[in-house]
PDB file of C-alpha atoms in Angstrom:
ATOM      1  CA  UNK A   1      10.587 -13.910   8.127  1.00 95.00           C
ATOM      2  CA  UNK A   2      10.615 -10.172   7.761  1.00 96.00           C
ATOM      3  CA  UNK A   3       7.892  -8.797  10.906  1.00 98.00           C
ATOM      4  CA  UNK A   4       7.805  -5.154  11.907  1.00 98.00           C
ATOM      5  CA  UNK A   5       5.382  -5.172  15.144  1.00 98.00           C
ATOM      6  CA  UNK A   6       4.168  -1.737  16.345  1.00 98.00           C
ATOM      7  CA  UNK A   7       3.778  -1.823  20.324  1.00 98.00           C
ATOM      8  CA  UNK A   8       2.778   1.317  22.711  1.00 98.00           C
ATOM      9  CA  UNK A   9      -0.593   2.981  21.154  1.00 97.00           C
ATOM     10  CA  UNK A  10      -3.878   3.246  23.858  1.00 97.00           C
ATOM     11  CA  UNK A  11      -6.056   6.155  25.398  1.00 98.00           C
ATOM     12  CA  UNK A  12      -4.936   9.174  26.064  1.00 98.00           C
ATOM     13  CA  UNK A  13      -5.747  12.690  27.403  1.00 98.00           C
ATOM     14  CA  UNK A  14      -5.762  15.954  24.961  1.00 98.00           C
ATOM     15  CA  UNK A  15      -2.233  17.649  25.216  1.00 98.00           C
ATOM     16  CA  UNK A  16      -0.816  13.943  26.428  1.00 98.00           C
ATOM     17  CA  UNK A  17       2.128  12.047  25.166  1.00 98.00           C
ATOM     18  CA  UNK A  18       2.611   8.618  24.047  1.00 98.00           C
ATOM     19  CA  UNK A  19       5.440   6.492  22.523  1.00 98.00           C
ATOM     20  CA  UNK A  20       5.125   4.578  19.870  1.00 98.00           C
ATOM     21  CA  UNK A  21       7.774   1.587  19.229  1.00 98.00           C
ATOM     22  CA  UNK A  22       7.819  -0.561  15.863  1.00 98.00           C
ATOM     23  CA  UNK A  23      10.515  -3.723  16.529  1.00 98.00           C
ATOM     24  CA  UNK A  24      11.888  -5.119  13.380  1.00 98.00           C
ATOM     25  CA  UNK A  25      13.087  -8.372  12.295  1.00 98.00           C
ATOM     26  CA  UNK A  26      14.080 -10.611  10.131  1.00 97.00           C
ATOM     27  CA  UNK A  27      16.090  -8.303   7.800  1.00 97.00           C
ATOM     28  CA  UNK A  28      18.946  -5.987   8.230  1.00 97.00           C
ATOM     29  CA  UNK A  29      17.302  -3.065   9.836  1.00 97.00           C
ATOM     30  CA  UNK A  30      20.338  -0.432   9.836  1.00 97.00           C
ATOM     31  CA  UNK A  31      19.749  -0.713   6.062  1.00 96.00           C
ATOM     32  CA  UNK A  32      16.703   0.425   5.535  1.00 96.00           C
ATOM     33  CA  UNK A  33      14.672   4.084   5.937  1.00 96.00           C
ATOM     34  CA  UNK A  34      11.577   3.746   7.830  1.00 97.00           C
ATOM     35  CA  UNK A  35       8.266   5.456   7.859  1.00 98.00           C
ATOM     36  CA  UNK A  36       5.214   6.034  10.094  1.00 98.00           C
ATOM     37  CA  UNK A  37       1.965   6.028   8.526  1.00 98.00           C
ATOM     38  CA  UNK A  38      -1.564   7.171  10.062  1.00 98.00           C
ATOM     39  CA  UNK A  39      -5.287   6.384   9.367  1.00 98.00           C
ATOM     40  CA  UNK A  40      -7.923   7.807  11.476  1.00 98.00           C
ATOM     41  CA  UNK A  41     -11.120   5.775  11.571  1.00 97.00           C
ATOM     42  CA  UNK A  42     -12.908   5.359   8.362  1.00 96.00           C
ATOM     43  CA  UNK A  43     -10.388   7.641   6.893  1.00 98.00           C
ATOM     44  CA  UNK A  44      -7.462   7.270   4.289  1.00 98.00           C
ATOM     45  CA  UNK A  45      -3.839   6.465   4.332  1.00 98.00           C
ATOM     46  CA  UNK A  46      -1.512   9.355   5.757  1.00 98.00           C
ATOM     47  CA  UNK A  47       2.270   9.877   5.589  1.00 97.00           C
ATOM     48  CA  UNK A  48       3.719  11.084   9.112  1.00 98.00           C
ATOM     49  CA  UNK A  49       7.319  11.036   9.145  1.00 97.00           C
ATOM     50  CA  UNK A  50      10.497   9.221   8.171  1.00 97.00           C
ATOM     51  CA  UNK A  51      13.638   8.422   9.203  1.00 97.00           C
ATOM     52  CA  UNK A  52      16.778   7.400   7.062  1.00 96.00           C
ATOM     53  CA  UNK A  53      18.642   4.917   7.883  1.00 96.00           C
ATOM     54  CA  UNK A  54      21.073   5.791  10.587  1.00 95.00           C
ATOM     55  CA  UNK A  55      18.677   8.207  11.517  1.00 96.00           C
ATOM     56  CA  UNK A  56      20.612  11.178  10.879  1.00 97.00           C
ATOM     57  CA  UNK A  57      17.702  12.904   8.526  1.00 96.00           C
ATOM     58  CA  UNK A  58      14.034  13.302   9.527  1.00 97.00           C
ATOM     59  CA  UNK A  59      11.035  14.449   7.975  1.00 96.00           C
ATOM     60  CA  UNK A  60       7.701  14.960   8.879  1.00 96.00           C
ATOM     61  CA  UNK A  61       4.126  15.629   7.743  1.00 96.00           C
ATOM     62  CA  UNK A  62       3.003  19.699   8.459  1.00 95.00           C
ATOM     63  CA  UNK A  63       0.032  17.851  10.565  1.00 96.00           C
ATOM     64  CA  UNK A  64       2.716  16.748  13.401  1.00 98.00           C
ATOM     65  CA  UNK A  65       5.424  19.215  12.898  1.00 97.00           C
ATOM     66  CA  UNK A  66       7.089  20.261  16.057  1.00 98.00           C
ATOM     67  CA  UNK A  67       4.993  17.620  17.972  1.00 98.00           C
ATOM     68  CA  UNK A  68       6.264  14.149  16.736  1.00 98.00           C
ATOM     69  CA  UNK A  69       9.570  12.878  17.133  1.00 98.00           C
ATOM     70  CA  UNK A  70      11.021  10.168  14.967  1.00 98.00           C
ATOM     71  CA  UNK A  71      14.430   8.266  15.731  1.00 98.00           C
ATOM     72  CA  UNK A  72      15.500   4.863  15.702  1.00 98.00           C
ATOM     73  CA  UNK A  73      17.760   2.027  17.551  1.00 98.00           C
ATOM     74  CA  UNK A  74      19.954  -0.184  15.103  1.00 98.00           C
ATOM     75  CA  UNK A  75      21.525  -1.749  17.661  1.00 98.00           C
ATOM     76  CA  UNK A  76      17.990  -2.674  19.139  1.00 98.00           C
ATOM     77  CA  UNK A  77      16.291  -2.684  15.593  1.00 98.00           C
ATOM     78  CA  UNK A  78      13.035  -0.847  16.744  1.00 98.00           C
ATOM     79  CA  UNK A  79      11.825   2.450  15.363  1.00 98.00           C
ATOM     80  CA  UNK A  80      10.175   4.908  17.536  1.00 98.00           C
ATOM     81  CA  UNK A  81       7.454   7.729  17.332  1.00 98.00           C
ATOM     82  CA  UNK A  82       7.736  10.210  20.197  1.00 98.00           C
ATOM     83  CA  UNK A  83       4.271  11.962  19.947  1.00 98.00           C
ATOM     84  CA  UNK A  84       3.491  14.990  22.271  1.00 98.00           C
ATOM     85  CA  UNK A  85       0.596  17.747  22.669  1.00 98.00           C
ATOM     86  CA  UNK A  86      -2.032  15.074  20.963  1.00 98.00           C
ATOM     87  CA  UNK A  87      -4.832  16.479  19.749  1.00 98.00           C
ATOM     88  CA  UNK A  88      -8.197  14.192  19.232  1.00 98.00           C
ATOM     89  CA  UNK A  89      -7.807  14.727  15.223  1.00 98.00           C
ATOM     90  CA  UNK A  90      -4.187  12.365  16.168  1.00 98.00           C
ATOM     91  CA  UNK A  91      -6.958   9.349  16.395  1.00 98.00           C
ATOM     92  CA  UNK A  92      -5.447   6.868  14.541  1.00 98.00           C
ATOM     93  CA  UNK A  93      -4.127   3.726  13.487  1.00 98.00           C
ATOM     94  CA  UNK A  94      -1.015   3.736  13.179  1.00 98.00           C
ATOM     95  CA  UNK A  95       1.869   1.554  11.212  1.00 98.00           C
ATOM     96  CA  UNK A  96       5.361   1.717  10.864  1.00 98.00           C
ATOM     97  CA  UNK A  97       6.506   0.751   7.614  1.00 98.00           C
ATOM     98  CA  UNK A  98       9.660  -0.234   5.297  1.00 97.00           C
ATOM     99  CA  UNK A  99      10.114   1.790   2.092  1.00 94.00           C
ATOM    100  CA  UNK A 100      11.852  -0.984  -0.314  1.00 91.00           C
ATOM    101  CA  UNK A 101      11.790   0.401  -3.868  1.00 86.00           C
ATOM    102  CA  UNK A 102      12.706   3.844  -3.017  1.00 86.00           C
ATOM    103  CA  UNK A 103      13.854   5.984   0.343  1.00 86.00           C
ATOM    104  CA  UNK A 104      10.577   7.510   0.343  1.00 88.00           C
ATOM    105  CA  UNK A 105       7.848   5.512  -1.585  1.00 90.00           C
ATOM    106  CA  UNK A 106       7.076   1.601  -2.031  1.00 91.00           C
ATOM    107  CA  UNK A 107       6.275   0.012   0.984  1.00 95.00           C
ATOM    108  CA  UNK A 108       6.466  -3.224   1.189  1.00 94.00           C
ATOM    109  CA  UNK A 109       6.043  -4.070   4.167  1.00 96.00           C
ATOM    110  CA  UNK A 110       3.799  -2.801   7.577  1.00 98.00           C
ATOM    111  CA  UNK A 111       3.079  -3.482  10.826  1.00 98.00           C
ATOM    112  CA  UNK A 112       0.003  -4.182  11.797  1.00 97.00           C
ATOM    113  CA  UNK A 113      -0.555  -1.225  13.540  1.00 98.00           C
ATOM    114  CA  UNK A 114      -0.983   0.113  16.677  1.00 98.00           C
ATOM    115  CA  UNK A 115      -4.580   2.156  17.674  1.00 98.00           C
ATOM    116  CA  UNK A 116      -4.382   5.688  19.405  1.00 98.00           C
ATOM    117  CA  UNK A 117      -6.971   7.089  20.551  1.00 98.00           C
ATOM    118  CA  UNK A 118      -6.856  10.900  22.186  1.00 98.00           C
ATOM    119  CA  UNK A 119      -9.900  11.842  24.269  1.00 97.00           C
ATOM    120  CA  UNK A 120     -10.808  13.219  27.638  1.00 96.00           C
TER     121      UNK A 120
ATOM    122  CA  UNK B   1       0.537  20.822  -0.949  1.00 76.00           C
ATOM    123  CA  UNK B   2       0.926  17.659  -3.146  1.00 86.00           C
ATOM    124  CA  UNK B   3      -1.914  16.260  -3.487  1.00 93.00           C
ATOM    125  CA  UNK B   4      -3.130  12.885  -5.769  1.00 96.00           C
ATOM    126  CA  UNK B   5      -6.691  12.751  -6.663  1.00 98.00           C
ATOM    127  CA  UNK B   6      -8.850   9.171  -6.592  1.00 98.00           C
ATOM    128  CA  UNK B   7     -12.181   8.483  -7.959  1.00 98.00           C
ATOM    129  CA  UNK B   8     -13.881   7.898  -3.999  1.00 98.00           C
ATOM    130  CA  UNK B   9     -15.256   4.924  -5.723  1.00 97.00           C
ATOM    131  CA  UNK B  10     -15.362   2.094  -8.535  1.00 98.00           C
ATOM    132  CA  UNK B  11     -18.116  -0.770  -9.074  1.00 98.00           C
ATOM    133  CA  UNK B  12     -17.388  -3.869 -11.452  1.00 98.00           C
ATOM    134  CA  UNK B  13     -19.161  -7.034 -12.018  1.00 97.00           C
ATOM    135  CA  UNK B  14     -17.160 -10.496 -11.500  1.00 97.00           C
ATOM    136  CA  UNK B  15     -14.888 -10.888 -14.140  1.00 97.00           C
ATOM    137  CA  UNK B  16     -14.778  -7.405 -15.827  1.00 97.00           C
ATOM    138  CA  UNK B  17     -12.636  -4.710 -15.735  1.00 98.00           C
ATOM    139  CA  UNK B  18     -12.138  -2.718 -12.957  1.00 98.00           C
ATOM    140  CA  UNK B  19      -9.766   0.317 -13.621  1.00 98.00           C
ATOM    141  CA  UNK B  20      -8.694   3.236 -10.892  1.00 98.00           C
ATOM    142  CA  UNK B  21      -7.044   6.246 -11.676  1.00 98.00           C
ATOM    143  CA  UNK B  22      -4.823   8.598  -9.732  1.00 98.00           C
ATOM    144  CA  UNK B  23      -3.978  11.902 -11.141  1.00 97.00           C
ATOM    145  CA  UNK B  24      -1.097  14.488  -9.732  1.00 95.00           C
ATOM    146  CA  UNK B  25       1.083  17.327 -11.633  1.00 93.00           C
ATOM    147  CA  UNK B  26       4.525  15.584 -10.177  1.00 91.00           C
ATOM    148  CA  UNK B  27       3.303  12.007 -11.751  1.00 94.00           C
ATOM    149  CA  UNK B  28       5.232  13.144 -15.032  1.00 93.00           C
ATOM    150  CA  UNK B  29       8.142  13.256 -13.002  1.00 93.00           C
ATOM    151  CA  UNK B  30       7.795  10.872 -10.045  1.00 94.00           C
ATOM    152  CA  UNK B  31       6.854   7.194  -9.510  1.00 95.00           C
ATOM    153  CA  UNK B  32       3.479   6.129  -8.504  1.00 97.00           C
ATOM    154  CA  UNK B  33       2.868   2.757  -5.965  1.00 97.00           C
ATOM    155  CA  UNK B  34      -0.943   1.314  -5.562  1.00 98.00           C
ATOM    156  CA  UNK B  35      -1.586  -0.053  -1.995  1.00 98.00           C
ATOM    157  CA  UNK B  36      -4.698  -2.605  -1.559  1.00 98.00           C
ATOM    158  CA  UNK B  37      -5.978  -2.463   2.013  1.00 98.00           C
ATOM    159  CA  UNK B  38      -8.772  -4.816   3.196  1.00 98.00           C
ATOM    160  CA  UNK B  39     -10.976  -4.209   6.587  1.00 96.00           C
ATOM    161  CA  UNK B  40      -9.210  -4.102   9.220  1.00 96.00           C
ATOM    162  CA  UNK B  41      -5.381  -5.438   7.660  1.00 97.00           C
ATOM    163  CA  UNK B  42      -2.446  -3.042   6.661  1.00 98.00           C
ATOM    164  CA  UNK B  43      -1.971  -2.266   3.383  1.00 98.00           C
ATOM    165  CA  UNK B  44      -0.562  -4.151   0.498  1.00 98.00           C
ATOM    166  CA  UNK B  45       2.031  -2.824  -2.078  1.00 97.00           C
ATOM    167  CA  UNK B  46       0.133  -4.612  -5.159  1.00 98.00           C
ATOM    168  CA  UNK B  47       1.914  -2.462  -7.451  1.00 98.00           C
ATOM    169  CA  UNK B  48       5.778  -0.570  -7.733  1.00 97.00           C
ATOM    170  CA  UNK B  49       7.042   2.553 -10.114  1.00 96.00           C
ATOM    171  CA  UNK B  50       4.087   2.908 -11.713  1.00 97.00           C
ATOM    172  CA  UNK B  51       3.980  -0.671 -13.965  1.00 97.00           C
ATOM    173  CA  UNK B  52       6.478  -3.307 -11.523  1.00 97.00           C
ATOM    174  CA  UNK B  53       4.459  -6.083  -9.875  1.00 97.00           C
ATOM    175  CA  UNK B  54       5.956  -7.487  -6.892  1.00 96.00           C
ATOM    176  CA  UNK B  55       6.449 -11.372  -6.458  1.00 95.00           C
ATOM    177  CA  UNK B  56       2.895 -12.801  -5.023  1.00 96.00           C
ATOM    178  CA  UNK B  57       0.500 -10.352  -6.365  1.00 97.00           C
ATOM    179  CA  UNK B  58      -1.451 -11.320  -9.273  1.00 97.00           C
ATOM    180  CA  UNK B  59      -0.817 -10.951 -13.216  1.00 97.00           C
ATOM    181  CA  UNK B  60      -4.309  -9.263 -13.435  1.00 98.00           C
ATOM    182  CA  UNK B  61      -2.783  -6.862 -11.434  1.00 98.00           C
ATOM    183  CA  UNK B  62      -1.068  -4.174 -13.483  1.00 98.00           C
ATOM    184  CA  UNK B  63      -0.349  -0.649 -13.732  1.00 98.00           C
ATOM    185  CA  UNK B  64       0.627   2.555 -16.319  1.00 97.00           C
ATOM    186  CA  UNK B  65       1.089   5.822 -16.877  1.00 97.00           C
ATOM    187  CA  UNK B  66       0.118   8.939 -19.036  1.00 96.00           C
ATOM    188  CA  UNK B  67       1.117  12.671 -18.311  1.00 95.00           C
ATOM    189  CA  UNK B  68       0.052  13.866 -14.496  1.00 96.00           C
ATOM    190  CA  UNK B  69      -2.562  10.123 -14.439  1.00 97.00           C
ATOM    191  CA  UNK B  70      -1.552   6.606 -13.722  1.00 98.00           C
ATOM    192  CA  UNK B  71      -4.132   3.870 -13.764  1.00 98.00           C
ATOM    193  CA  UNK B  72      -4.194   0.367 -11.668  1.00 98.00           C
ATOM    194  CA  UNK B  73      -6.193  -1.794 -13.551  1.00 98.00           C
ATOM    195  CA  UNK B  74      -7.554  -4.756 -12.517  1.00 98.00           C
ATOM    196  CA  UNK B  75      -8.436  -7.455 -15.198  1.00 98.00           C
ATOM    197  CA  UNK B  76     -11.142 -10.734 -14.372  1.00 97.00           C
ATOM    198  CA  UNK B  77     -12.057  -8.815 -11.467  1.00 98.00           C
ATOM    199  CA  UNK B  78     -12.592 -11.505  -8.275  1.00 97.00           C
ATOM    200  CA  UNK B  79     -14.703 -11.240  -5.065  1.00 97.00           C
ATOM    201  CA  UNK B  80     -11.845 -10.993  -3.388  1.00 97.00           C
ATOM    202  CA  UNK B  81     -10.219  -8.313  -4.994  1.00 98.00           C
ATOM    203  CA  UNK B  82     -13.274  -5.648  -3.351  1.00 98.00           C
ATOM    204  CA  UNK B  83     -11.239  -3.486  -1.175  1.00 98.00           C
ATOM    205  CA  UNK B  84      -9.820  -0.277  -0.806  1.00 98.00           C
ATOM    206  CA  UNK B  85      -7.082   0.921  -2.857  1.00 98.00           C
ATOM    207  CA  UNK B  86      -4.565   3.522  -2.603  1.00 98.00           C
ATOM    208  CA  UNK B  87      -1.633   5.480  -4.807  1.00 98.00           C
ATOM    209  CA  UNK B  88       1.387   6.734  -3.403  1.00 97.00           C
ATOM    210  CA  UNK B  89       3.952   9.190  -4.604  1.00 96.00           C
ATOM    211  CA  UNK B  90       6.307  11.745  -3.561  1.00 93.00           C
ATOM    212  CA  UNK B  91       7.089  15.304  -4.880  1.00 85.00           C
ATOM    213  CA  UNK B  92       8.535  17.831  -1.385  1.00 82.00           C
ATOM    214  CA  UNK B  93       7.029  15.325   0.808  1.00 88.00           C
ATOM    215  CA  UNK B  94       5.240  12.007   0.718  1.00 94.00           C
ATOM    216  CA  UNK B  95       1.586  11.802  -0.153  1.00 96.00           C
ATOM    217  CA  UNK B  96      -1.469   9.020  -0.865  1.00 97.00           C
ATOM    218  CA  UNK B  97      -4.571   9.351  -2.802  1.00 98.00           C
ATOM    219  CA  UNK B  98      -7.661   9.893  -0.929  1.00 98.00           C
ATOM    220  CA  UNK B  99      -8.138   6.348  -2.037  1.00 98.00           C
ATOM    221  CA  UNK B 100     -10.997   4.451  -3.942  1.00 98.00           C
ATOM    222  CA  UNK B 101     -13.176   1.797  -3.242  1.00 98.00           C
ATOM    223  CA  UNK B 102     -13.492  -1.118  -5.258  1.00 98.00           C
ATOM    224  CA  UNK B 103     -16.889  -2.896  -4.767  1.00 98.00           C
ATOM    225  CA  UNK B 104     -17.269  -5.936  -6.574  1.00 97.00           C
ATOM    226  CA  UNK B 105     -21.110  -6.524  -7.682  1.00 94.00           C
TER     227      UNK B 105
END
């Protein structure tokens, strides 16, 4: 059974870090590019960043540019989100996700998330 | 930006109709996906380059195209079809609708 299960999210203090991990199975991991995907409370669905799939290439959202850091372990399958300098508007949900019908569109399938919440 | 606009919301009785539309100038050009997201679950893929259903989800699920607007559509609405729904594409960068809200009546 394919599972992605996003571990690491909790409280923490404006300008704080946190590290996100998203550990996949059930499918060949190295094959696939991966996203991270936000949603602040109440709020919509928000792209963050992506990886391809031997994590050569990264992208991210203008929102988290210069703060986020996406990279990846095949050998461990788990996908990571290195996220520094949070701000309380980084209040989110947030999944990790498999794009299946296209390297950057048509997810398939999430995690169930993992809730970050910046505050003092 | 890129930006894809959503109606915020969309009412239907049981059993009717229940059409949502997403509209962006790099639709012509680019692939549209529709995401259903119930309180407090992660999203669903419900619908794939712009028409494709994937294996599980519903025939009255179904999906098109015109120009720089793509529609889900929703036919013999159900009660448990009320939810949140969202469009996905990608132009520079990836981007979702503001997404709609489907309340079933």
């Amino acid at each position: 059974e394919v599972q992605l299960v996003e571990s690491g999210g909790g409280l923490v203090q404006p300008g704080g870090s946190l590290r996100l991990s998203c550990a996949a199975s059930g499918f060949t991991f190295s094959s696939y590019w991966m996203h991270w995907v936000r949603q602040a409370p109440g709020k919509g669905l928000v792209w963050v960043s992506r990886i391809n799939s031997d994590g050569s290439s990264t992208s991210y959202a203008d929102s988290v540019k210069g703060r986020f850091t996406i990279s990846r372990d095949n050998a461990k399958n788990t996908l990571y989100l290195q996220m520094n300098s949070l701000r309380a508007e980084d209040t989110a949900v947030y999944y990790c996700a498999r794009a299946d019908y296209d390297i950057l569109t048509g997810y398939s399938r999430w995690g169930q998330g993992t809730l970050v919440t910046v505050s003092s | 930006s890129y930006e894809l606009t959503q109606p915020p919301s969309v009412s239907v009785s049981p059993g009717q109709t229940a059409r949502i539309t997403c509209s962006g100038d790099a639709l012509p050009k680019q692939y549209a996906y529709w995401y259903q997201q119930k309180p407090g679950q992660a999203p669903v893929l419900v619908i794939y380059k712009d028409s494709e259903r994937p294996s599980g989800i519903p025939e009255r699920f179904s999906g098109s195209s015109s120009g720089t607007t793509v529609t889900l559509t929703i036919s013999g609405v159900q009660a448990e079809d009320e939810a949140d729904y969202y469009c996905q594409s990608a132009d520079s960068s990836v981007v979702f609708g503001g997404g709609t809200k489907l309340t079933v009546l």
